[in-house]
Amino acid sequence: MSHTIDVAYVAELARLELSPDEKRTFQQQLETIVRYVEKIGELDLTGIEPTLHGQSLVNVFREDVVVPSLDRERFLANAPERNGSEFKLPKIVEDA
Amino acid sequence: MSKYLITIGLETHVQLKTNTKMFCGCGIAVLDREPNTNVCPVCLGYPGALPVMNREAVKLTVMSGLMLGCEINHVSTFDRKNYFYPDMSKDYQITQQAKPLCQGGGVTIQTPAGPKRVRINHIHLEEDAAKINHYARFSGVDFNRCGTPLMEIVSEPDLSSPDEAMAYLLALKQILVYAGVSDCNLEEGNLRCDVNISVRPEGQAQLGTRAEIKNMNTFKGIYAALEYEIARQLATVARGGVIVQETRRWEPDLGETQSMRSKENAHDYRYLPEPDLVPVALAPEQVAAWRAALPEMPAARRERMMAEYGIPEYDAGVLADARENADFFEAAARLCGQGKTVSNWFMTEIMRLLSETGKTITECPLTPAALAELVVLVDTRVINGPTAKELLPELFREGGMPDALVRARGLGQVSDTSALEGFVEQALAANAKSVEDFRAGKKAAAGFLVGQVMKLSKGKADPQLVGKLVAEKLAGLA
Amino acid sequence: MDVSTLTICEAASGLRAKAFSSVELTGAVLDAIEKRDAELNAYLSVDAEGALRQAAGADAARAAGADGDLLGVPVAIKDLINVEGQPCTCASKQLLGYVSPYDATVSAKLRRAGAIFAGRTNMDEFAMGSSTEASAFKVTRNPHDLSRVPGGSSGGSAAAVAGGEAIAALGTDTGGSIRQPASFCGCVGLKPSYGRVSRYGVTAYASSLDQVGPMTRTVEDAAVLLQQLAGCDARDGTTLDLPVPDYRAALRGGLKGLKIGLPKEYYIDGADREVMACVRRAVDACAAAGAEIVEVSLPHTEYAIAVYYIVATAEASANLARFDGVRYGHRAANPRSVFELYAKSRAEGLGTEVKRRIILGTYVLSSGYYEAYYGRAQKVRTLVRKDYAEAFKTCDVLMTPVAPTAAYRIGEACDDPLKMYLGDIFTVPANLAGICGISVPCGATAAGLPVGLQLLGPAFGEGTILRAAYAYEQEVRA
């Protein structure tokens, strides 16, 4: 496994603008951590099923019955910026 | 120039007919609903909110899979597809990547070269995005649609022309509407398509580089976009250019597709098994029960209706094409026991009225019971055919039952021999020339005389009885 | 009498006996906060007015005949649990100004039980940390030594309970965040089995590991508070529909006949000698009180930290994507594009430890690395679970240290994240395995720093660990 993390690429994926200092620090720290977690590579995992949930459970459903929505003002009050009853954004010129 | 093969694959997003969203109890918003009225902490991606799966959405997807001949996976799981975009409140979409609900299956379409099987790769369930409205200097997000259940049907790249793509979509739409899983209303955005297109020289086994055109919601648009994109790719190849794998957007006003210049890493979706949603494990008995409840498919219904009601293949085919027409026909036919007559009415008068008004049969007040009663009234000679024909448009527009109208307006036909004999006398006396003609061997003159009697009765006379009386009278004179 | 230092059970008796009212009790707690919190920094916000209003309501309800163990008892809430109308900052600048539009299920349950929401406790930002130093707002101090950390991430809750500023508190535990601060501060902290308590409305750090639990002054209080929290929730599809036993009744079983397992991997060099001495003394005392001690092995313990930091950060990278400045929370000024809106808002709003974990989690899920990290980690997690399942075949509870050290000095572990992560070694495996655990005070170091004893039980074995912890607390330690 590679120990070089392209921190700039990963930070872009995670939408985190990092300062050059942060980039350097994270680079070094993350490589240390990643080197540590790679110890799981030692194990033979043939035939082992992954655990994807906190408890094994299947078929949890909700019935298709309408529950009244909450008053939108409660949500819009939390909006950093709003346009009437919409959440306002800078103009979107292209699809990211 | 060598010949090129065209390869098309479709990803069809279908809005399921549920009362509530995929993962919360918010109702499904209609298009003109005020922004952000159908929202809650779950569909707004609030801190701490958790998704809980809509049982009906799973059922409708499995039913679609069964209708399309898919295999239903015994265990199906949900994944988070991570991407930042303001139309996805959590900045990840809950979808199914590793184990979708349905796999395989297909649709048979008619092509000039005969029937063709279009294979389906899989069907998965996911949630719809919010709507972003664009203004001059900013944009605004409305989350009413966010979290609406969407079923995505992914075809294999088995289609080779825009016509085939249309045939596939129409077949799909017919099946889904038939099964009641979606309204497939294109204006409402119930059915949206991403298409993948590539071209390659004949003889080359490997598919060419594909372009994807995203998010189209009219059949006309899809057809035009496919035509444009095929021409663009062929022209590019013809001048020695290279097709770039990319996502493009259909611009209906310009009539062309445009590159979306997406960021290089836009497709690093970092799929993650959704820890908040446990797997769906469908018991075989459950799947069997849903299978048993599936509606009859159009082709099977056509065959059965031919046999059951003795109607011609053409009529049966037309009626079976739309489930609501077939349902209406069968309901009326069963009520009056005269399938053939009902079919005749439907195929002529009702079809004409439907096309004149642009409505579907379920949208107008005419009921199967009213049509059945009309047929019975004619059959039992309470009214005659012309009267029935006059009544139908009124029933179609206003509703109501024909018997009541007939009584209220005294439209019942006159079958009383003594009453009719007077009209016959009158007609013969007033048309001596015709009587002469008949005697001279012009048998057609009798028909004219019958018409005169009908006229005198203001159309209410029983035509058969009038014919008999006129014939008797003429014979007596002879 | 300073009623603010009472236990839940004592407070309930006093309220029932009309020795004091809820308004008086709540007032005393608010006074204690007023007096001590400038030093301890346990609270991020205190709603004195709201709390007194609630208390008056509780008194009125009691006067009208209502009763309950929590009726009129103030409970401090970790600041990542939504309480309608209150802030929920998650100790992050990202959520400054956010007002919860809804109650978490645990909040709603406490509300129904008549508990008073006195204030919101400090924590490591988004529960990411083990010392509460990663709070964006303040550093909470350990009531036993103000130069030391209270542990984390539920450090504010632990300090409030141990420092006389709360009767009881709610914490959350993803890798030890209830048990370790309880150990550092000398109070009781219980992490329920995964699926025992609803996570709805609890801001997610790692969805498959998070649980809410009680932090209290006594084991009995932990049982009383858990009783109110536990149970299946239709809004959290990962809660199990299992009956909730009477936890208070479960307390009275004693140690006789109980098999206590000592996992040999937890009794190794490397942990602090004084801490280990306290734990061993506790084990010996339990043996003397009639418990049977057996040695067990959990062979995959050494991989648990690696697995935890892959799984937790991967889930966190998706869970924290929603803090994007679109619908709520901090938004950077004048972003030129949506990309910049995200990247700058998150850069300004989120702290260093959170960024570090998001980047690690994003990395392990990114294209090409999933299988090597996340895929493998989830398989090793299966092995960790199996270790525990095996161990619980030969014993009823496991007895271990909570943390390798007692509370360390503020600033001491900040520079080396890996070193801090390794401090979670004794608590993290229980979260990976979905089992339950409790930390109960078992003495102090020579410097007077509390040491916790951890009792682990099988999934949904809360009754058993409460019984053992209660017996230890009441009969053995006393």
JSON list of C-alpha atoms in Angstrom, two decimals, chain C residues 106-261:
[
{"chain": "C", "resi": 106, "resn": "VAL", "atom": "CA", "xyz": [-33.86, 10.87, 23.74]},
{"chain": "C", "resi": 107, "resn": "SER", "atom": "CA", "xyz": [-34.73, 14.53, 24.37]},
{"chain": "C", "resi": 108, "resn": "ALA", "atom": "CA", "xyz": [-38.39, 13.84, 23.72]},
{"chain": "C", "resi": 109, "resn": "LYS", "atom": "CA", "xyz": [-38.26, 10.88, 26.12]},
{"chain": "C", "resi": 110, "resn": "LEU", "atom": "CA", "xyz": [-36.65, 12.95, 28.86]},
{"chain": "C", "resi": 111, "resn": "ARG", "atom": "CA", "xyz": [-39.16, 15.73, 28.21]},
{"chain": "C", "resi": 112, "resn": "ARG", "atom": "CA", "xyz": [-42.01, 13.28, 28.62]},
{"chain": "C", "resi": 113, "resn": "ALA", "atom": "CA", "xyz": [-40.42, 11.97, 31.80]},
{"chain": "C", "resi": 114, "resn": "GLY", "atom": "CA", "xyz": [-40.42, 15.52, 33.15]},
{"chain": "C", "resi": 115, "resn": "ALA", "atom": "CA", "xyz": [-36.64, 16.05, 33.18]},
{"chain": "C", "resi": 116, "resn": "ILE", "atom": "CA", "xyz": [-35.35, 19.63, 33.15]},
{"chain": "C", "resi": 117, "resn": "PHE", "atom": "CA", "xyz": [-32.96, 20.70, 30.39]},
{"chain": "C", "resi": 118, "resn": "ALA", "atom": "CA", "xyz": [-30.61, 22.90, 32.39]},
{"chain": "C", "resi": 119, "resn": "GLY", "atom": "CA", "xyz": [-27.82, 23.34, 29.92]},
{"chain": "C", "resi": 120, "resn": "ARG", "atom": "CA", "xyz": [-25.63, 22.03, 27.16]},
{"chain": "C", "resi": 121, "resn": "THR", "atom": "CA", "xyz": [-22.27, 20.52, 27.92]},
{"chain": "C", "resi": 122, "resn": "ASN", "atom": "CA", "xyz": [-18.94, 20.99, 26.25]},
{"chain": "C", "resi": 123, "resn": "MET", "atom": "CA", "xyz": [-17.35, 18.27, 24.16]},
{"chain": "C", "resi": 124, "resn": "ASP", "atom": "CA", "xyz": [-14.71, 17.65, 21.57]},
{"chain": "C", "resi": 125, "resn": "GLU", "atom": "CA", "xyz": [-15.97, 19.18, 18.34]},
{"chain": "C", "resi": 126, "resn": "PHE", "atom": "CA", "xyz": [-18.42, 16.76, 16.73]},
{"chain": "C", "resi": 127, "resn": "ALA", "atom": "CA", "xyz": [-17.36, 14.21, 19.40]},
{"chain": "C", "resi": 128, "resn": "MET", "atom": "CA", "xyz": [-13.97, 13.80, 17.77]},
{"chain": "C", "resi": 129, "resn": "GLY", "atom": "CA", "xyz": [-11.45, 13.64, 20.55]},
{"chain": "C", "resi": 130, "resn": "SER", "atom": "CA", "xyz": [-10.64, 12.14, 23.92]},
{"chain": "C", "resi": 131, "resn": "SER", "atom": "CA", "xyz": [-9.96, 15.20, 26.05]},
{"chain": "C", "resi": 132, "resn": "THR", "atom": "CA", "xyz": [-12.54, 17.90, 25.20]},
{"chain": "C", "resi": 133, "resn": "GLU", "atom": "CA", "xyz": [-9.59, 20.05, 24.16]},
{"chain": "C", "resi": 134, "resn": "ALA", "atom": "CA", "xyz": [-10.91, 19.89, 20.60]},
{"chain": "C", "resi": 135, "resn": "SER", "atom": "CA", "xyz": [-13.91, 22.05, 21.51]},
{"chain": "C", "resi": 136, "resn": "ALA", "atom": "CA", "xyz": [-13.97, 25.16, 19.37]},
{"chain": "C", "resi": 137, "resn": "PHE", "atom": "CA", "xyz": [-15.10, 27.23, 22.34]},
{"chain": "C", "resi": 138, "resn": "LYS", "atom": "CA", "xyz": [-13.47, 26.32, 25.62]},
{"chain": "C", "resi": 139, "resn": "VAL", "atom": "CA", "xyz": [-11.32, 23.80, 27.43]},
{"chain": "C", "resi": 140, "resn": "THR", "atom": "CA", "xyz": [-13.17, 21.96, 30.16]},
{"chain": "C", "resi": 141, "resn": "ARG", "atom": "CA", "xyz": [-11.16, 21.24, 33.29]},
{"chain": "C", "resi": 142, "resn": "ASN", "atom": "CA", "xyz": [-11.09, 18.14, 35.40]},
{"chain": "C", "resi": 143, "resn": "PRO", "atom": "CA", "xyz": [-12.85, 18.86, 38.71]},
{"chain": "C", "resi": 144, "resn": "HIS", "atom": "CA", "xyz": [-10.23, 16.80, 40.55]},
{"chain": "C", "resi": 145, "resn": "ASP", "atom": "CA", "xyz": [-7.30, 18.77, 39.14]},
{"chain": "C", "resi": 146, "resn": "LEU", "atom": "CA", "xyz": [-7.98, 21.89, 37.17]},
{"chain": "C", "resi": 147, "resn": "SER", "atom": "CA", "xyz": [-4.74, 21.56, 35.22]},
{"chain": "C", "resi": 148, "resn": "ARG", "atom": "CA", "xyz": [-5.94, 18.30, 33.74]},
{"chain": "C", "resi": 149, "resn": "VAL", "atom": "CA", "xyz": [-8.40, 17.30, 31.04]},
{"chain": "C", "resi": 150, "resn": "PRO", "atom": "CA", "xyz": [-11.79, 15.77, 31.90]},
{"chain": "C", "resi": 151, "resn": "GLY", "atom": "CA", "xyz": [-11.40, 13.23, 29.10]},
{"chain": "C", "resi": 152, "resn": "GLY", "atom": "CA", "xyz": [-13.66, 13.23, 26.10]},
{"chain": "C", "resi": 153, "resn": "SER", "atom": "CA", "xyz": [-15.46, 13.60, 24.02]},
{"chain": "C", "resi": 154, "resn": "SER", "atom": "CA", "xyz": [-18.25, 13.88, 26.64]},
{"chain": "C", "resi": 155, "resn": "GLY", "atom": "CA", "xyz": [-15.87, 15.80, 28.94]},
{"chain": "C", "resi": 156, "resn": "GLY", "atom": "CA", "xyz": [-18.35, 18.56, 29.72]},
{"chain": "C", "resi": 157, "resn": "SER", "atom": "CA", "xyz": [-20.98, 16.07, 30.86]},
{"chain": "C", "resi": 158, "resn": "ALA", "atom": "CA", "xyz": [-18.48, 14.18, 33.03]},
{"chain": "C", "resi": 159, "resn": "ALA", "atom": "CA", "xyz": [-17.06, 17.34, 34.59]},
{"chain": "C", "resi": 160, "resn": "ALA", "atom": "CA", "xyz": [-20.54, 18.71, 35.28]},
{"chain": "C", "resi": 161, "resn": "VAL", "atom": "CA", "xyz": [-21.65, 15.54, 37.06]},
{"chain": "C", "resi": 162, "resn": "ALA", "atom": "CA", "xyz": [-18.40, 15.06, 38.96]},
{"chain": "C", "resi": 163, "resn": "GLY", "atom": "CA", "xyz": [-17.98, 18.75, 39.69]},
{"chain": "C", "resi": 164, "resn": "GLY", "atom": "CA", "xyz": [-21.38, 19.25, 41.30]},
{"chain": "C", "resi": 165, "resn": "GLU", "atom": "CA", "xyz": [-22.86, 21.14, 38.37]},
{"chain": "C", "resi": 166, "resn": "ALA", "atom": "CA", "xyz": [-25.38, 18.55, 37.22]},
{"chain": "C", "resi": 167, "resn": "ILE", "atom": "CA", "xyz": [-27.40, 15.80, 38.87]},
{"chain": "C", "resi": 168, "resn": "ALA", "atom": "CA", "xyz": [-26.88, 13.67, 35.77]},
{"chain": "C", "resi": 169, "resn": "ALA", "atom": "CA", "xyz": [-26.01, 14.12, 32.12]},
{"chain": "C", "resi": 170, "resn": "LEU", "atom": "CA", "xyz": [-26.30, 12.57, 28.70]},
{"chain": "C", "resi": 171, "resn": "GLY", "atom": "CA", "xyz": [-23.18, 11.70, 26.79]},
{"chain": "C", "resi": 172, "resn": "THR", "atom": "CA", "xyz": [-22.46, 9.88, 23.59]},
{"chain": "C", "resi": 173, "resn": "ASP", "atom": "CA", "xyz": [-19.93, 7.14, 23.06]},
{"chain": "C", "resi": 174, "resn": "THR", "atom": "CA", "xyz": [-18.45, 6.26, 19.67]},
{"chain": "C", "resi": 175, "resn": "GLY", "atom": "CA", "xyz": [-15.10, 4.88, 20.84]},
{"chain": "C", "resi": 176, "resn": "GLY", "atom": "CA", "xyz": [-15.16, 5.50, 24.58]},
{"chain": "C", "resi": 177, "resn": "SER", "atom": "CA", "xyz": [-16.52, 9.04, 24.80]},
{"chain": "C", "resi": 178, "resn": "ILE", "atom": "CA", "xyz": [-18.79, 8.26, 27.77]},
{"chain": "C", "resi": 179, "resn": "ARG", "atom": "CA", "xyz": [-16.65, 5.73, 29.63]},
{"chain": "C", "resi": 180, "resn": "GLN", "atom": "CA", "xyz": [-13.26, 7.44, 29.40]},
{"chain": "C", "resi": 181, "resn": "PRO", "atom": "CA", "xyz": [-14.36, 10.89, 30.70]},
{"chain": "C", "resi": 182, "resn": "ALA", "atom": "CA", "xyz": [-16.37, 9.12, 33.42]},
{"chain": "C", "resi": 183, "resn": "SER", "atom": "CA", "xyz": [-13.15, 7.37, 34.38]},
{"chain": "C", "resi": 184, "resn": "PHE", "atom": "CA", "xyz": [-11.11, 10.59, 34.29]},
{"chain": "C", "resi": 185, "resn": "CYS", "atom": "CA", "xyz": [-13.65, 12.55, 36.33]},
{"chain": "C", "resi": 186, "resn": "GLY", "atom": "CA", "xyz": [-14.74, 9.83, 38.73]},
{"chain": "C", "resi": 187, "resn": "CYS", "atom": "CA", "xyz": [-18.37, 9.34, 37.77]},
{"chain": "C", "resi": 188, "resn": "VAL", "atom": "CA", "xyz": [-20.39, 6.51, 36.29]},
{"chain": "C", "resi": 189, "resn": "GLY", "atom": "CA", "xyz": [-20.79, 6.32, 32.51]},
{"chain": "C", "resi": 190, "resn": "LEU", "atom": "CA", "xyz": [-22.71, 3.68, 30.59]},
{"chain": "C", "resi": 191, "resn": "LYS", "atom": "CA", "xyz": [-22.45, 2.99, 26.87]},
{"chain": "C", "resi": 192, "resn": "PRO", "atom": "CA", "xyz": [-25.50, 0.98, 25.85]},
{"chain": "C", "resi": 193, "resn": "SER", "atom": "CA", "xyz": [-25.35, -1.78, 23.26]},
{"chain": "C", "resi": 194, "resn": "TYR", "atom": "CA", "xyz": [-25.67, -0.52, 19.71]},
{"chain": "C", "resi": 195, "resn": "GLY", "atom": "CA", "xyz": [-29.37, -0.38, 18.90]},
{"chain": "C", "resi": 196, "resn": "ARG", "atom": "CA", "xyz": [-30.53, -0.06, 22.52]},
{"chain": "C", "resi": 197, "resn": "VAL", "atom": "CA", "xyz": [-30.99, 3.72, 22.47]},
{"chain": "C", "resi": 198, "resn": "SER", "atom": "CA", "xyz": [-32.24, 5.81, 19.56]},
{"chain": "C", "resi": 199, "resn": "ARG", "atom": "CA", "xyz": [-29.73, 7.96, 17.71]},
{"chain": "C", "resi": 200, "resn": "TYR", "atom": "CA", "xyz": [-32.46, 10.05, 16.06]},
{"chain": "C", "resi": 201, "resn": "GLY", "atom": "CA", "xyz": [-31.61, 13.68, 16.57]},
{"chain": "C", "resi": 202, "resn": "VAL", "atom": "CA", "xyz": [-28.12, 12.95, 17.85]},
{"chain": "C", "resi": 203, "resn": "THR", "atom": "CA", "xyz": [-25.61, 14.53, 15.51]},
{"chain": "C", "resi": 204, "resn": "ALA", "atom": "CA", "xyz": [-23.80, 11.60, 13.96]},
{"chain": "C", "resi": 205, "resn": "TYR", "atom": "CA", "xyz": [-20.08, 11.08, 14.19]},
{"chain": "C", "resi": 206, "resn": "ALA", "atom": "CA", "xyz": [-19.84, 7.41, 13.18]},
{"chain": "C", "resi": 207, "resn": "SER", "atom": "CA", "xyz": [-23.30, 6.01, 12.56]},
{"chain": "C", "resi": 208, "resn": "SER", "atom": "CA", "xyz": [-22.51, 2.34, 13.13]},
{"chain": "C", "resi": 209, "resn": "LEU", "atom": "CA", "xyz": [-20.73, 3.04, 16.43]},
{"chain": "C", "resi": 210, "resn": "ASP", "atom": "CA", "xyz": [-22.51, 5.97, 18.14]},
{"chain": "C", "resi": 211, "resn": "GLN", "atom": "CA", "xyz": [-24.70, 5.44, 21.20]},
{"chain": "C", "resi": 212, "resn": "VAL", "atom": "CA", "xyz": [-26.23, 7.83, 23.73]},
{"chain": "C", "resi": 213, "resn": "GLY", "atom": "CA", "xyz": [-25.88, 6.91, 27.37]},
{"chain": "C", "resi": 214, "resn": "PRO", "atom": "CA", "xyz": [-26.19, 8.14, 30.95]},
{"chain": "C", "resi": 215, "resn": "MET", "atom": "CA", "xyz": [-23.42, 9.82, 32.95]},
{"chain": "C", "resi": 216, "resn": "THR", "atom": "CA", "xyz": [-24.31, 9.82, 36.62]},
{"chain": "C", "resi": 217, "resn": "ARG", "atom": "CA", "xyz": [-23.05, 9.87, 40.17]},
{"chain": "C", "resi": 218, "resn": "THR", "atom": "CA", "xyz": [-24.11, 6.30, 40.94]},
{"chain": "C", "resi": 219, "resn": "VAL", "atom": "CA", "xyz": [-24.75, 3.03, 39.18]},
{"chain": "C", "resi": 220, "resn": "GLU", "atom": "CA", "xyz": [-28.36, 3.12, 40.31]},
{"chain": "C", "resi": 221, "resn": "ASP", "atom": "CA", "xyz": [-28.80, 6.52, 38.66]},
{"chain": "C", "resi": 222, "resn": "ALA", "atom": "CA", "xyz": [-27.34, 5.09, 35.46]},
{"chain": "C", "resi": 223, "resn": "ALA", "atom": "CA", "xyz": [-29.99, 2.34, 35.59]},
{"chain": "C", "resi": 224, "resn": "VAL", "atom": "CA", "xyz": [-32.75, 4.88, 36.22]},
{"chain": "C", "resi": 225, "resn": "LEU", "atom": "CA", "xyz": [-31.67, 7.15, 33.38]},
{"chain": "C", "resi": 226, "resn": "LEU", "atom": "CA", "xyz": [-31.07, 4.27, 30.95]},
{"chain": "C", "resi": 227, "resn": "GLN", "atom": "CA", "xyz": [-34.58, 3.04, 31.72]},
{"chain": "C", "resi": 228, "resn": "GLN", "atom": "CA", "xyz": [-35.93, 6.27, 30.21]},
{"chain": "C", "resi": 229, "resn": "LEU", "atom": "CA", "xyz": [-33.61, 6.28, 27.21]},
{"chain": "C", "resi": 230, "resn": "ALA", "atom": "CA", "xyz": [-33.76, 2.66, 26.05]},
{"chain": "C", "resi": 231, "resn": "GLY", "atom": "CA", "xyz": [-36.14, 1.21, 23.52]},
{"chain": "C", "resi": 232, "resn": "CYS", "atom": "CA", "xyz": [-36.94, 0.76, 19.87]},
{"chain": "C", "resi": 233, "resn": "ASP", "atom": "CA", "xyz": [-37.60, 3.94, 17.90]},
{"chain": "C", "resi": 234, "resn": "ALA", "atom": "CA", "xyz": [-39.50, 4.04, 14.62]},
{"chain": "C", "resi": 235, "resn": "ARG", "atom": "CA", "xyz": [-37.32, 7.00, 13.60]},
{"chain": "C", "resi": 236, "resn": "ASP", "atom": "CA", "xyz": [-34.08, 5.06, 14.02]},
{"chain": "C", "resi": 237, "resn": "GLY", "atom": "CA", "xyz": [-34.08, 1.91, 11.92]},
{"chain": "C", "resi": 238, "resn": "THR", "atom": "CA", "xyz": [-31.02, 0.60, 13.71]},
{"chain": "C", "resi": 239, "resn": "THR", "atom": "CA", "xyz": [-32.71, 0.28, 17.11]},
{"chain": "C", "resi": 240, "resn": "LEU", "atom": "CA", "xyz": [-33.80, -3.22, 18.03]},
{"chain": "C", "resi": 241, "resn": "ASP", "atom": "CA", "xyz": [-37.32, -4.15, 18.94]},
{"chain": "C", "resi": 242, "resn": "LEU", "atom": "CA", "xyz": [-36.40, -5.98, 22.12]},
{"chain": "C", "resi": 243, "resn": "PRO", "atom": "CA", "xyz": [-38.13, -5.61, 25.48]},
{"chain": "C", "resi": 244, "resn": "VAL", "atom": "CA", "xyz": [-36.50, -3.15, 27.87]},
{"chain": "C", "resi": 245, "resn": "PRO", "atom": "CA", "xyz": [-35.90, -4.93, 31.17]},
{"chain": "C", "resi": 246, "resn": "ASP", "atom": "CA", "xyz": [-36.40, -3.28, 34.55]},
{"chain": "C", "resi": 247, "resn": "TYR", "atom": "CA", "xyz": [-32.81, -2.10, 35.03]},
{"chain": "C", "resi": 248, "resn": "ARG", "atom": "CA", "xyz": [-33.29, -1.06, 38.62]},
{"chain": "C", "resi": 249, "resn": "ALA", "atom": "CA", "xyz": [-34.58, -4.52, 39.48]},
{"chain": "C", "resi": 250, "resn": "ALA", "atom": "CA", "xyz": [-31.60, -5.97, 37.63]},
{"chain": "C", "resi": 251, "resn": "LEU", "atom": "CA", "xyz": [-29.23, -4.19, 40.04]},
{"chain": "C", "resi": 252, "resn": "ARG", "atom": "CA", "xyz": [-29.88, -6.55, 42.89]},
{"chain": "C", "resi": 253, "resn": "GLY", "atom": "CA", "xyz": [-28.18, -9.75, 41.93]},
{"chain": "C", "resi": 254, "resn": "GLY", "atom": "CA", "xyz": [-24.86, -9.41, 43.69]},
{"chain": "C", "resi": 255, "resn": "LEU", "atom": "CA", "xyz": [-21.56, -10.79, 42.59]},
{"chain": "C", "resi": 256, "resn": "LYS", "atom": "CA", "xyz": [-22.03, -14.34, 43.80]},
{"chain": "C", "resi": 257, "resn": "GLY", "atom": "CA", "xyz": [-22.12, -16.76, 40.94]},
{"chain": "C", "resi": 258, "resn": "LEU", "atom": "CA", "xyz": [-21.10, -14.13, 38.43]},
{"chain": "C", "resi": 259, "resn": "LYS", "atom": "CA", "xyz": [-18.26, -15.10, 36.11]},
{"chain": "C", "resi": 260, "resn": "ILE", "atom": "CA", "xyz": [-15.92, -12.23, 35.45]},
{"chain": "C", "resi": 261, "resn": "GLY", "atom": "CA", "xyz": [-13.59, -12.55, 32.50]}
]
